[in-house]
Tab-separated table of C-alpha atoms in Angstrom:
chain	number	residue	atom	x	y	z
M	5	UNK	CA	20.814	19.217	-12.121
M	6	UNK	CA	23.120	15.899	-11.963
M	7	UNK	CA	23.530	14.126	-8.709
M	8	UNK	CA	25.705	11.199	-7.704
M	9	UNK	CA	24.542	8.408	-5.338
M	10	UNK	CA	28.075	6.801	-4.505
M	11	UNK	CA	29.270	3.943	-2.608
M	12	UNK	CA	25.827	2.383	-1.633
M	13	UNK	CA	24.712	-1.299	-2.271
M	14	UNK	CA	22.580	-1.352	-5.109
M	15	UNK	CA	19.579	-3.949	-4.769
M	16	UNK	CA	17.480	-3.835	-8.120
M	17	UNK	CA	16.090	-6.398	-10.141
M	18	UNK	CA	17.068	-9.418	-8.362
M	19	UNK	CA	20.852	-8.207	-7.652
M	20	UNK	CA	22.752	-6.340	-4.822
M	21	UNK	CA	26.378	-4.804	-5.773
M	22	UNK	CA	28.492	-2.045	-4.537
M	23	UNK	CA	27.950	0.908	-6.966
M	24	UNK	CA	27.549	4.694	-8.223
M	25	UNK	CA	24.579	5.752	-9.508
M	26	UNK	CA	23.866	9.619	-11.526
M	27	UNK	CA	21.106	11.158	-11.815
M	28	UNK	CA	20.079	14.048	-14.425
M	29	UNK	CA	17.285	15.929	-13.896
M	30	UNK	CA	14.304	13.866	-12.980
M	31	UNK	CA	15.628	10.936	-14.779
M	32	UNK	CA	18.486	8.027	-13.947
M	33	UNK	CA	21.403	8.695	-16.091
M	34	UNK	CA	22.904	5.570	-15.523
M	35	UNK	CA	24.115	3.037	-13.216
M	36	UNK	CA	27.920	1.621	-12.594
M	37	UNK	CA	28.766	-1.799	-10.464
M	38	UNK	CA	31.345	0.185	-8.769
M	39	UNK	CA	33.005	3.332	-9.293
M	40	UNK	CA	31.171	6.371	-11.906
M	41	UNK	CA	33.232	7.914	-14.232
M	42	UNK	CA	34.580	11.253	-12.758
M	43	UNK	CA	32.363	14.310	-13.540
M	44	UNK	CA	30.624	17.716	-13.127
M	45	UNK	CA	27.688	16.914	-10.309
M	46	UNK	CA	25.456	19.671	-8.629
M	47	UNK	CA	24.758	17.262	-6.103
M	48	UNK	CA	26.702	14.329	-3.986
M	49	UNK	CA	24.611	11.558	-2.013
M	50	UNK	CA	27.471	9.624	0.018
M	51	UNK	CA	25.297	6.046	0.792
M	52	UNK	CA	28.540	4.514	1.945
M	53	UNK	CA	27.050	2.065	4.410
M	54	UNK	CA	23.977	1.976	2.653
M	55	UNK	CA	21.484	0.318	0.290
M	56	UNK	CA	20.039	2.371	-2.448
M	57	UNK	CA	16.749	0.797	-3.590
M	58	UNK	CA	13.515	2.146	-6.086
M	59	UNK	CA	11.385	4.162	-4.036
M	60	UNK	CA	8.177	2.293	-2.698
M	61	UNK	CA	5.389	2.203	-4.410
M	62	UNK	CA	2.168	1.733	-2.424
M	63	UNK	CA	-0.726	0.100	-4.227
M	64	UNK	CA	-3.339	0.899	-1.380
M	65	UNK	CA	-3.412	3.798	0.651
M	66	UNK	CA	-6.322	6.171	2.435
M	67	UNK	CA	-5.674	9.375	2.639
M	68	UNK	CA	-9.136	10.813	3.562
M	69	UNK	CA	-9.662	13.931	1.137
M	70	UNK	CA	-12.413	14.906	0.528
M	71	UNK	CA	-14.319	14.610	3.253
M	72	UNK	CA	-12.478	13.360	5.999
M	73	UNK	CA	-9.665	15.312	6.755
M	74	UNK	CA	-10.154	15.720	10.671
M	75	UNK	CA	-8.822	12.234	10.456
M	76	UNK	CA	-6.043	12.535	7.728
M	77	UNK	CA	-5.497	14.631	4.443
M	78	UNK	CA	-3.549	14.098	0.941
M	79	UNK	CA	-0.692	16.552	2.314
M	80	UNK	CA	0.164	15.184	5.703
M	81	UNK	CA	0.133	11.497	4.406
M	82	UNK	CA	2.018	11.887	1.446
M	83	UNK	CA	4.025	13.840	3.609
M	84	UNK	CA	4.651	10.476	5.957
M	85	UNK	CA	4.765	8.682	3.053
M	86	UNK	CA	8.277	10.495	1.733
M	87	UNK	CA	9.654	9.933	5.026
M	88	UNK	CA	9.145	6.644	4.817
M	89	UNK	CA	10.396	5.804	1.342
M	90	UNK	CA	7.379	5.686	-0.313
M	91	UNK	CA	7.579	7.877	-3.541
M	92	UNK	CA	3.802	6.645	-5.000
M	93	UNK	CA	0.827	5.607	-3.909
M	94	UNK	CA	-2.526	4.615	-5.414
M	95	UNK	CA	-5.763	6.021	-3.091
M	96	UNK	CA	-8.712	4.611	-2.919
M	97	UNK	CA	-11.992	6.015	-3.284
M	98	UNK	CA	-14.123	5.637	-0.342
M	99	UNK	CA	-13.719	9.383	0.258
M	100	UNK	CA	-16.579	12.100	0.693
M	101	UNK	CA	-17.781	12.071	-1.613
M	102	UNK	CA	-16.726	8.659	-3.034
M	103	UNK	CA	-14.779	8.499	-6.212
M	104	UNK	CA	-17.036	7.011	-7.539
M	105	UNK	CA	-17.994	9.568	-10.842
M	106	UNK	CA	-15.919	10.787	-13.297
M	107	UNK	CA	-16.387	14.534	-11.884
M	108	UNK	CA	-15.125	13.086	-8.649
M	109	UNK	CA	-11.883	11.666	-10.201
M	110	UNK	CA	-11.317	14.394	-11.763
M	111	UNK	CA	-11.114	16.722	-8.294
M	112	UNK	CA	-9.108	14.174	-6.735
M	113	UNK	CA	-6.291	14.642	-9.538
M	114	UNK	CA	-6.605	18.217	-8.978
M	115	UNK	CA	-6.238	17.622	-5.205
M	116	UNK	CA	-3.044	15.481	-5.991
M	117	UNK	CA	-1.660	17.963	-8.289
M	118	UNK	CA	-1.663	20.926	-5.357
M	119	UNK	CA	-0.638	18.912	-2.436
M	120	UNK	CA	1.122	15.637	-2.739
M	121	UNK	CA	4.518	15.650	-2.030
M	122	UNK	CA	4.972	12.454	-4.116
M	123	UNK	CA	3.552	10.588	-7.155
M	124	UNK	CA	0.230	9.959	-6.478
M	125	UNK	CA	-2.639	7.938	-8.564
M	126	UNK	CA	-6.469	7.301	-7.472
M	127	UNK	CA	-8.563	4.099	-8.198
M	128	UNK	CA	-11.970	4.484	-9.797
M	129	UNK	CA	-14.687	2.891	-7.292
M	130	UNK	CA	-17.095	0.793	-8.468
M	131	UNK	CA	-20.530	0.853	-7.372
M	132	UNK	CA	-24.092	-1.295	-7.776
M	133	UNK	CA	-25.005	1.287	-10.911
M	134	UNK	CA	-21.987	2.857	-11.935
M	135	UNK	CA	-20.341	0.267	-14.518
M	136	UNK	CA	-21.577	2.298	-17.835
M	137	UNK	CA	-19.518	5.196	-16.643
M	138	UNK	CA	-15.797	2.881	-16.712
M	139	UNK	CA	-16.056	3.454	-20.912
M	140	UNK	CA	-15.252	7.482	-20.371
M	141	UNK	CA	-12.188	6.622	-17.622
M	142	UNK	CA	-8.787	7.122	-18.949
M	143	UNK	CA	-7.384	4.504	-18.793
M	144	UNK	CA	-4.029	5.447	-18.631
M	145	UNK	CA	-4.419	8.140	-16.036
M	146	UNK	CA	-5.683	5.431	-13.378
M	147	UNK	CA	-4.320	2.509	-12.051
M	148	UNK	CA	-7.257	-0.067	-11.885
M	149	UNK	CA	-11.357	-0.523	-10.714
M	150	UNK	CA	-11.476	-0.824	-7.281
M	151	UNK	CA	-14.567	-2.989	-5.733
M	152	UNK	CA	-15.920	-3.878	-2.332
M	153	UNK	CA	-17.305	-7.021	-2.458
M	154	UNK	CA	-17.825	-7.189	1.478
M	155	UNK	CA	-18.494	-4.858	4.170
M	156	UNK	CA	-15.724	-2.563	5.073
M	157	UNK	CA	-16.174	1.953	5.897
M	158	UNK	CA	-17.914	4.196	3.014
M	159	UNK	CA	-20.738	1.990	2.273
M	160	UNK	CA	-19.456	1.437	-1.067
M	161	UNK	CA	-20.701	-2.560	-0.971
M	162	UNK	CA	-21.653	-4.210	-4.420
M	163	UNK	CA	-23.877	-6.730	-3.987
M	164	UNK	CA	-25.646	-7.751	-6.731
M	165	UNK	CA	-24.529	-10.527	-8.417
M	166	UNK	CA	-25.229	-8.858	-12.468
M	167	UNK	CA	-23.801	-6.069	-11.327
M	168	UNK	CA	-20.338	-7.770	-10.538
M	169	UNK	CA	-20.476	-9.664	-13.601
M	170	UNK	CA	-20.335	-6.587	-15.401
M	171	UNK	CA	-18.062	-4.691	-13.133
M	172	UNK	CA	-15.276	-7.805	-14.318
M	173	UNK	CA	-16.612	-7.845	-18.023
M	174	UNK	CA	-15.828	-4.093	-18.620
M	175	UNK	CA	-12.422	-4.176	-16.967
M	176	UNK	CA	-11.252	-6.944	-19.313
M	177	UNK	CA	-12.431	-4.799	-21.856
M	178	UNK	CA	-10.456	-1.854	-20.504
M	179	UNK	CA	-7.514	-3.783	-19.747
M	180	UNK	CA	-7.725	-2.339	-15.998
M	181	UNK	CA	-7.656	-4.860	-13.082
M	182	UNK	CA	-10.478	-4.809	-10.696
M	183	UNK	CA	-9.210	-4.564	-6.481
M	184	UNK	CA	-11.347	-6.149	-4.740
M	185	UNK	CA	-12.167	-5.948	-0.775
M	186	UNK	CA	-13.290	-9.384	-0.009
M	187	UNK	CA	-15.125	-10.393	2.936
M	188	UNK	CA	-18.739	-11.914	2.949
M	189	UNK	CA	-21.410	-9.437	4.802
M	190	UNK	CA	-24.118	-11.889	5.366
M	191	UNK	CA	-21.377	-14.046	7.187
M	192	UNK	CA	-19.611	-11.197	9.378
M	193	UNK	CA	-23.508	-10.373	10.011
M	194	UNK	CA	-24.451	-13.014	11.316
M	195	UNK	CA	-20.925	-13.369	13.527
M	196	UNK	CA	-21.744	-10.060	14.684
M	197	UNK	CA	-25.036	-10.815	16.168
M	198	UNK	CA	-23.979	-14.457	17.622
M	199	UNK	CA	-20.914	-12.610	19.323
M	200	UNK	CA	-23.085	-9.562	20.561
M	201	UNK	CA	-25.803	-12.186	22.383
M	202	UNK	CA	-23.186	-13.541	24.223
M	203	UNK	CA	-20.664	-10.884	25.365
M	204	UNK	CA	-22.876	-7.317	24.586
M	205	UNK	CA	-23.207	-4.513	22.287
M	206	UNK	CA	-19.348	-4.205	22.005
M	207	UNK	CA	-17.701	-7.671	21.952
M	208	UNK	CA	-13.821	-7.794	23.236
M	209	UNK	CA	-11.450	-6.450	20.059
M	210	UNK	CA	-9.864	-10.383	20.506
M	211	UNK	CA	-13.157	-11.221	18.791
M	212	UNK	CA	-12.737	-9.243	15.703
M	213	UNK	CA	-10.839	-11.947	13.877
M	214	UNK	CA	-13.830	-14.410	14.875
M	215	UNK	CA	-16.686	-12.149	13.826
M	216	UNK	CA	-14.947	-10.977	10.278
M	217	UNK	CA	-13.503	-14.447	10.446
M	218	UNK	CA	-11.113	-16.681	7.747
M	219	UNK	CA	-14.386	-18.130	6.152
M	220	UNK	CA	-16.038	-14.664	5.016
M	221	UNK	CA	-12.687	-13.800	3.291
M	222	UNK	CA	-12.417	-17.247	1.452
M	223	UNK	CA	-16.386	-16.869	0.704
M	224	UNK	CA	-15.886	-13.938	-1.238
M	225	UNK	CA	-12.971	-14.519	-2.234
M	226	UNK	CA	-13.840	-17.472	-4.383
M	227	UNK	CA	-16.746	-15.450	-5.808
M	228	UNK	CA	-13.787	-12.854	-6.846
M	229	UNK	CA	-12.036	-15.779	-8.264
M	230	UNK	CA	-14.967	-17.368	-10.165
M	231	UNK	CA	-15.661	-13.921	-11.949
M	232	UNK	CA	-12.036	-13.455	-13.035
M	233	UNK	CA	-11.998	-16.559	-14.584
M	234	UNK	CA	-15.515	-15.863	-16.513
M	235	UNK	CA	-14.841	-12.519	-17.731
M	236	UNK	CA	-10.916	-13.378	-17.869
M	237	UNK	CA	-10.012	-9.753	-16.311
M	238	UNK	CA	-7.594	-9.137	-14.063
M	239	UNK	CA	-8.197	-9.562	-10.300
M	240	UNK	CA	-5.919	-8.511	-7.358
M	241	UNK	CA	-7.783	-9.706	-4.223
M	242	UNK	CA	-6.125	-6.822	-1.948
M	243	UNK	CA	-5.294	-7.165	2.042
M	244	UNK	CA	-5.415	-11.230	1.734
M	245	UNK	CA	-5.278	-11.967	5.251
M	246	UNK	CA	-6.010	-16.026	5.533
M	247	UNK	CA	-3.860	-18.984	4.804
M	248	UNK	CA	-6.208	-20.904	3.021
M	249	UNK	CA	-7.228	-17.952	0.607
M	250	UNK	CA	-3.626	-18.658	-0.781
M	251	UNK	CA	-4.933	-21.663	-2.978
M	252	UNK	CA	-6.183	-19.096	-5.267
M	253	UNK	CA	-2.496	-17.324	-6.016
M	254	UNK	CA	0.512	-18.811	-8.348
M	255	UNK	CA	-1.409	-20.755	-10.926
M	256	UNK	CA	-2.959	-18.134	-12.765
M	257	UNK	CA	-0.885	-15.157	-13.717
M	258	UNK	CA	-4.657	-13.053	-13.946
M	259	UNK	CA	-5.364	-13.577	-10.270
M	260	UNK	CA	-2.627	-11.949	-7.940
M	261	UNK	CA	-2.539	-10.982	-4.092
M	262	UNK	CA	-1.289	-8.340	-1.473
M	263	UNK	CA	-0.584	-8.509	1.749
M	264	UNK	CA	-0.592	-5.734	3.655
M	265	UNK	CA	1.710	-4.880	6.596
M	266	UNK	CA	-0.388	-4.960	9.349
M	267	UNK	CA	-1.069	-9.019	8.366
M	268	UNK	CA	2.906	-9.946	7.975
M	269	UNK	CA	3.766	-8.254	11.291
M	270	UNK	CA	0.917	-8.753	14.003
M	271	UNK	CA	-1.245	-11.501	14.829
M	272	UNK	CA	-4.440	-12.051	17.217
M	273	UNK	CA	-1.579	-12.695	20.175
M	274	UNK	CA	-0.987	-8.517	19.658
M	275	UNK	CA	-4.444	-7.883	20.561
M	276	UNK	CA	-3.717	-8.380	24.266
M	277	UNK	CA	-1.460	-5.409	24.261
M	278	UNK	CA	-2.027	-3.415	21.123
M	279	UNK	CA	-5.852	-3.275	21.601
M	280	UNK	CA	-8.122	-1.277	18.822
M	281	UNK	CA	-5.201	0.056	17.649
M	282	UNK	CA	-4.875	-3.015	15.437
M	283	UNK	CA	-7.932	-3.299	14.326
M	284	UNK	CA	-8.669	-3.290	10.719
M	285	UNK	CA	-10.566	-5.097	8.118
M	286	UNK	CA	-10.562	-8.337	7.484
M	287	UNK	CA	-9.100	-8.605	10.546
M	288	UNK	CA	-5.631	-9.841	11.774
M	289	UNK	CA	-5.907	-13.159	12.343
M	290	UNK	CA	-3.650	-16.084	13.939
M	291	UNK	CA	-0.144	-16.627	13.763
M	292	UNK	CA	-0.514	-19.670	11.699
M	293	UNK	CA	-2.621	-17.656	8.926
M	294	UNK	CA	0.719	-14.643	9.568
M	295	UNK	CA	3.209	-17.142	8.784
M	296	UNK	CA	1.636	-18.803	5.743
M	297	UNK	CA	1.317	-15.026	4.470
M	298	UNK	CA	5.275	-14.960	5.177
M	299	UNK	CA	5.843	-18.342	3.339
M	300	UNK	CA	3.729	-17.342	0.203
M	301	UNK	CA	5.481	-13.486	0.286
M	302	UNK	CA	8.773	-15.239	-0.268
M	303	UNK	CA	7.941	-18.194	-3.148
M	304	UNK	CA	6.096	-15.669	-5.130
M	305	UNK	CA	2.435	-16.877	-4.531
M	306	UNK	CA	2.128	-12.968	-3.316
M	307	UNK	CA	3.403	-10.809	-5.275
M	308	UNK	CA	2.539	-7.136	-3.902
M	309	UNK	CA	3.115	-5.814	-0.316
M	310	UNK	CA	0.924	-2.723	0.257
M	311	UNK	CA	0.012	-0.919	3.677
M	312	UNK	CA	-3.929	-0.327	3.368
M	313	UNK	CA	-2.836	3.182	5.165
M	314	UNK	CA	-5.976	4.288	7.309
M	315	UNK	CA	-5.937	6.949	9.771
M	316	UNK	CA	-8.513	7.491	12.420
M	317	UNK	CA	-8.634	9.984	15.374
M	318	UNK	CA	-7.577	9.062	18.845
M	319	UNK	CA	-11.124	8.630	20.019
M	320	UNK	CA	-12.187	6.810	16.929
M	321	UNK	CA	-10.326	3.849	17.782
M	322	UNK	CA	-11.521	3.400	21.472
M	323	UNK	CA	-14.048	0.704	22.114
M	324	UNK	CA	-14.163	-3.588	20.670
M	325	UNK	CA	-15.379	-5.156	17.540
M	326	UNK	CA	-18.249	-3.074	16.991
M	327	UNK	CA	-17.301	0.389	18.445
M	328	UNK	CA	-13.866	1.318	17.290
M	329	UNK	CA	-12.921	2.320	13.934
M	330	UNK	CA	-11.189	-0.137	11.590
M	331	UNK	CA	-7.907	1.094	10.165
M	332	UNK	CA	-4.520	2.261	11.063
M	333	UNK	CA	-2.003	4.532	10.059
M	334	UNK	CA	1.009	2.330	8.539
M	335	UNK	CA	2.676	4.186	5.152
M	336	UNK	CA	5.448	6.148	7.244
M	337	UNK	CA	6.739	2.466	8.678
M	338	UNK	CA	6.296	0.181	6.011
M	339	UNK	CA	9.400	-0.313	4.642
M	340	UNK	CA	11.729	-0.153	7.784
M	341	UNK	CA	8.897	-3.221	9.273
M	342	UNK	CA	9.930	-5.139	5.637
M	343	UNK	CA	13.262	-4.503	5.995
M	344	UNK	CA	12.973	-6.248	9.683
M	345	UNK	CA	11.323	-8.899	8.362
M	346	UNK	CA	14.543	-9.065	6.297
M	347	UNK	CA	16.476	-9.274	9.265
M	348	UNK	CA	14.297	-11.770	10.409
M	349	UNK	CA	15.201	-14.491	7.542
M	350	UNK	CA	11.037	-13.951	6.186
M	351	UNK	CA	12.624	-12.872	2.682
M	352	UNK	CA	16.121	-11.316	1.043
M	353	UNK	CA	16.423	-7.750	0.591
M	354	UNK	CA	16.323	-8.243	-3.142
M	355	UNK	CA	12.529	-10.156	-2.951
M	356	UNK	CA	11.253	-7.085	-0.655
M	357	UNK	CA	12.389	-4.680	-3.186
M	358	UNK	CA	10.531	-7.237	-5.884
M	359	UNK	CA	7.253	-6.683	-3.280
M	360	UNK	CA	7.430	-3.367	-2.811
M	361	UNK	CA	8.529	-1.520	-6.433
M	362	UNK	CA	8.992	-3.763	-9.167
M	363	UNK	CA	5.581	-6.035	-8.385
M	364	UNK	CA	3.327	-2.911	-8.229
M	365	UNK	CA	4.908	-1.447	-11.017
M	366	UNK	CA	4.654	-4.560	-13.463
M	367	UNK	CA	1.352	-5.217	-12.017
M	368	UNK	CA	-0.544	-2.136	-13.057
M	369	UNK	CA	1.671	-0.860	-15.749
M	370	UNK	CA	3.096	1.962	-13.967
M	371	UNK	CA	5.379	3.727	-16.303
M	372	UNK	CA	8.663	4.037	-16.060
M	373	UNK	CA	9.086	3.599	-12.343
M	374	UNK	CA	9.647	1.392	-9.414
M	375	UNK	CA	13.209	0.040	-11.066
M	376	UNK	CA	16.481	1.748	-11.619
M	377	UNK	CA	16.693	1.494	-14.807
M	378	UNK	CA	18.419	4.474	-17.145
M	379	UNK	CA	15.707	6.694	-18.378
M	380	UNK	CA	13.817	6.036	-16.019
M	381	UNK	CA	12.271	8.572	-13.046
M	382	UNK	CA	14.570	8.574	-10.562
M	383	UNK	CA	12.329	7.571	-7.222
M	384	UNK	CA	15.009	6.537	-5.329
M	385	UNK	CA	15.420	5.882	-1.508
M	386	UNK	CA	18.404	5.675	0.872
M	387	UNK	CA	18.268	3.400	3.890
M	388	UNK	CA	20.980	2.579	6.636
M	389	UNK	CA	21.137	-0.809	8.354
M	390	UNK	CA	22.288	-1.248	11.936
M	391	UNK	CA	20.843	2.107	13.180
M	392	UNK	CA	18.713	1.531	16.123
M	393	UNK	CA	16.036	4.380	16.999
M	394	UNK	CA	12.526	4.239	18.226
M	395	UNK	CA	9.119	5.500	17.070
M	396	UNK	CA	7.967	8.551	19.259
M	397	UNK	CA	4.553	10.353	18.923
M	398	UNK	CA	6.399	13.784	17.805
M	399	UNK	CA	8.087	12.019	14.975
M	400	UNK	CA	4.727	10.800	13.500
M	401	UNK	CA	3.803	12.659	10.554
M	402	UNK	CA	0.822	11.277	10.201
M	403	UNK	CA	-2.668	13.924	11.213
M	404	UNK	CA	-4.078	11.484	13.061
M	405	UNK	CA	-0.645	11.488	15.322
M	406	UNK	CA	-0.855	7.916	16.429
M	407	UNK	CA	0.880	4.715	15.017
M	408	UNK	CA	0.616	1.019	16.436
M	409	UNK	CA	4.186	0.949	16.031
M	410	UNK	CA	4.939	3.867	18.843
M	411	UNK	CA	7.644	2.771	21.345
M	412	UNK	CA	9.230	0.463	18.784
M	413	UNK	CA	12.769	0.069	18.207
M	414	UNK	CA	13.573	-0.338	14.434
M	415	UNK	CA	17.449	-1.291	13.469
M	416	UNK	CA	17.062	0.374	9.730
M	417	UNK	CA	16.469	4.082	9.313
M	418	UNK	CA	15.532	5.791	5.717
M	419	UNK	CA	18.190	8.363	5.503
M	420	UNK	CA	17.073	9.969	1.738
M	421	UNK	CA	13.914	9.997	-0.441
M	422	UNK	CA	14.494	11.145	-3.785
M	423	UNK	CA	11.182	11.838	-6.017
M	424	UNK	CA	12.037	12.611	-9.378
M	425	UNK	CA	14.842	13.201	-8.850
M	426	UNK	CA	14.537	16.231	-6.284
M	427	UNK	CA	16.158	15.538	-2.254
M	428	UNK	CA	12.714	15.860	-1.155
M	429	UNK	CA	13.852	14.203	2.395
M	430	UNK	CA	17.387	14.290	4.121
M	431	UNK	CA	17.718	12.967	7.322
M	432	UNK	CA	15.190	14.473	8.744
M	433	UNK	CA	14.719	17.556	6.637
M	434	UNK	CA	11.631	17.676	4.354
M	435	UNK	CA	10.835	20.260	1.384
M	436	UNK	CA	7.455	21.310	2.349
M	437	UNK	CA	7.320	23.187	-1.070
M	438	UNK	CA	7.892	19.938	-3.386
M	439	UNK	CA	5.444	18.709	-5.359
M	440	UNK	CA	4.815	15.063	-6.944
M	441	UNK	CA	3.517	13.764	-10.004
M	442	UNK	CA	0.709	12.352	-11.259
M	443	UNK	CA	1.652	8.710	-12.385
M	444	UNK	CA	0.826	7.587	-15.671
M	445	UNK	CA	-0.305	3.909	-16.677
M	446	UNK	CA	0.479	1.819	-19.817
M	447	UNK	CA	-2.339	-0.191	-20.830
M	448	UNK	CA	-2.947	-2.587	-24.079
C-alpha cells in the first residue's frame, strides 16, 4: 500500500518546509520539499494546514500489566498513546510481578505482541541481587537497565552501595544505559517524619515538594553521577525535576537527562487547585526549578522529554503527601502540552521534535525510527495548529478515566497517527484491531 502525505510542513531534523511525503508499505519511500512526483497511491493524507512530524517516542511510560490493571493496562494506554501521537514507548518494570527476571521479560514481550496498538519496548529492572542475570538479556531486544536508586511505588529500591557498582559495571559492558530514579530515602524519611509531627499523619499535598524535596534528588543524583563516571556506562538520570541537578548535564555526552511533562508544565503554585492530582515523584517543585527545566530543554543540557505515564484510580489519588498515590496519567497529552510550550516561546517546533523523536531514538539506539528518513518505519503523526478544543472526561482514553489536564483548552489537535505505516488514528477514529511492533535496539 502507498500513501501520500501532501501539503503539510515538514519539521525533521532541524528543518521545517512545505512538502509531500510517500509512504510504501510500512516504510518512508521518500520525501520532496514541495510537490511529489505524480503517481499511483492507495491512500491520500491532505495535511494542508498542517505539520507532519516523526511520531513520539516515549522513553518512560507505566502501563500497569501485570498486575495492576484495575488501574491501567498495556491496551488502553497504548491505546491513549496513538491518540496522542505517540507511536513507541519504553515501560518500565515495576509491574506485578516486577520485570525484574528474564522469564518476566519475556511475558511482557508476549503481552506487547497481543495488545499494543503501537511499538512498544520494556526496560529490564534492576534489583539488590539480580545483576548476574543482565549477561543472558538481549541486548538488542531492550532499550536499557532501569534502577531505583530512591524510594518511589514497587519497592524495587537498590540500596547497597556494591550492588550499584556492579549494576553500572555490567551495563558498560553491555553497552545498555542504566535509568535511574533518583531521590535519597533516608532524606525523604526523615522529611516525612519532621512534616508528619507537625501537621499529622497526612501532611497538606503543598508539602510534597518539601518532604521529597530538591536536596534528595541532587543527593542521589550525584551518587548516579559518581558511578557513571567510575564504571564509564551510560546514565540517563530520568524525571530530573530540580534546577540545580542541571550541573550534571552538557559536559559529558555519557550522562544525559529527561524531563518529564508534568515538571515543564506545573509548578507547586498548581497545587492550590490541582490537588493530588499532581502528585508524583520527585515531586513538582517551584517555578524557579520549572523554568530552569525550560531554559536547559531549549540549549540542549536536556536532551529527552518523556511523560513518566502513571495511572491510578479515582480513589487512589485522594488524600496529602502520605495518603494519595503518586503518579498521573499524561501520554494521551504530551505532545499537544509541548507543542503549547511552543506557542509559548519555551522552544521551536523543530527542538520539540529533537526532544521528543530524534533524542530518544539516538539515545538508546532505536532502529530505524523517530526521523523521516527514506527506509525508514514510517511512525508518522499529523497535527493542526490553531484548533481550539478542550479535554473532557469521555474523551480520555486512559482506564483510569481521569487526567490533570481535564477542562483544558489546547490550540493544537493531533489529527493522524500513522504506525508503520497503517492510519491507525483519523480524527477521531481508531483501529481497535491494529497491532504494533516490538522495537528493536542497535547496540555496539
Amino acid at each position: 500500500m502507498r500513501t501520500l502525505i501532501k501539503n503539510g510542513t515538514i519539521v525533521n531534523e532541524g528543518r521545517s518546509f512545505l512538502g509531500d511525503l510517500v509512504v510504501n508499505g510500512e516504510q518512508i519511500e521518500e520525501i520532496y520539499e514541495g510537490k511529489a512526483p505524480r503517481g499511483i497511491y492507495d491512500q491520500v493524507i491532505d495535511a494542508s494546514g498542517c505539520f507532519v512530524l516523526p511520531g513520539v517516542i516515549d522513553d518512560h511510560v507505566h502501563f500497569r500489566e501485570p498486575g495492576l490493571t484495575r488501574k491501567a493496562d498495556i491496551e488502553s494506554e497504548s491505546r491513549a498513546a496513538a491518540f496522542g501521537g505517540v507511536t513507541s514507548y519504553f515501560e518500565m518494570p515495576n509491574t506485578n510481578p516486577q520485570t525484574t527476571t528474564l522469564e518476566a521479560l519475556e511475558d511482557k514481550f508476549a503481552l506487547g505482541a497481543q495488545k499494543s496498538h503501537v511499538n512498544y519496548s520494556f526496560f529490564f529492572g534492576a534489583t539488590n541481587d539480580n545483576v548476574d542475570s543482565f549477561d543472558r538479556l538481549d541486548v538488542h531486544r531492550i532499550p536499557g537497565i532501569k534502577l531505583f536508586m530512591g524510594s518511589s511505588t514497587g519497592n524495587m529500591l537498590v540500596d547497597k552501595y556494591e550492588s550499584l557498582q556492579q549494576i553500572f559495571v555490567k551495563a558498560k559492558k553491555l553497552g545498555l544505559p542504566v535509568m535511574t530514579h533518583c531521590e535519597d530515602t533516608d532524606i525523604i524519611n526523615r522529611n516525612m517524619a519532621a512534616y508528619q509531627k507537625k501537621y499529622g499523619e497526612d501532611p497538606d499535598v503543598k508539602f510534597h515538594p518539601e518532604i521529597r524535596s530538591a536536596e534528595a534528588c541532587y543527593e542521589s543524583s550525584s551518587l548516579a553521577v559518581k558511578l557513571a563516571k567510575e564504571s564509564g556506562a551510560h546514565l540517563h538520570i530520568a524525571h530530573v525535576t530540580t534546577a540545580r541537578e542541571l550541573e550534571f548535564f552538557g559536559k559529558d555526552e555519557n550522562i544525559t537527562g529527561e524531563a518529564v511533562i508534568a515538571h515543564l508544565y506545573f509548578s507547586d503554585e498548581d497545587y492550590a487547585d490541582k490537588k493530588a492530582f499532581i502528585k508524583c515523584n520527585p515531586a513538582i517543585k517551584t517555578v524557579k526549578d520549572r523554568q530552569a527545566l525550560r531554559e536547559a530543554l531549549a540549549d540542549g543540557r536536556i536532551s529527552v522529554v518523556g511523560t513518566d505515564h502513571a495511572p491510578h484510580e479515582w480513589k487512589d489519588k485522594q488524600g496529602g503527601c502520605a495518603k494519595a498515590a503518586s503518579g498521573m496519567p499524561m501520554v494521551q497529552f504530551s505532545l499537544v502540552s509541548m507543542l503549547e510550550l511552543v506557542d509559548e516561546g519555551v522552544l521551536s517546533i523543530e527542538r520539540m521534535v529533537e526532544v521528543m523523536s530524534h533524542c530518544p531514538a539516538k539515545l538508546f539506539h532505536v532502529d530505524k525510527r523517530g526521523f523521516l528518513r527514506p527506509g525508514y518505519q514510517a511512525d508518522i503523526v499529523i497535527v493542526r495548529p490553531h484548533t481550539a478544543w478542550t479535554v473532557q472526561k469521555e474523551i480520555i482514553q486512559s482506564k483510569c478515566g481521569w487526567s490533570p489536564m481535564e477542562g483544558h483548552e489546547y490550540q493544537w489537535q493531533v489529527e493522524q497517527t500513522i504506525c508503520n505505516g497503517h492510519l491507525i488514528y483519523n480524527k477521531g477514529e481508531f483501529d481497535e484491531a491494529y497491532r504494533g511492533e516490538e522495537l528493536t535496539f542497535r547496540k555496539s
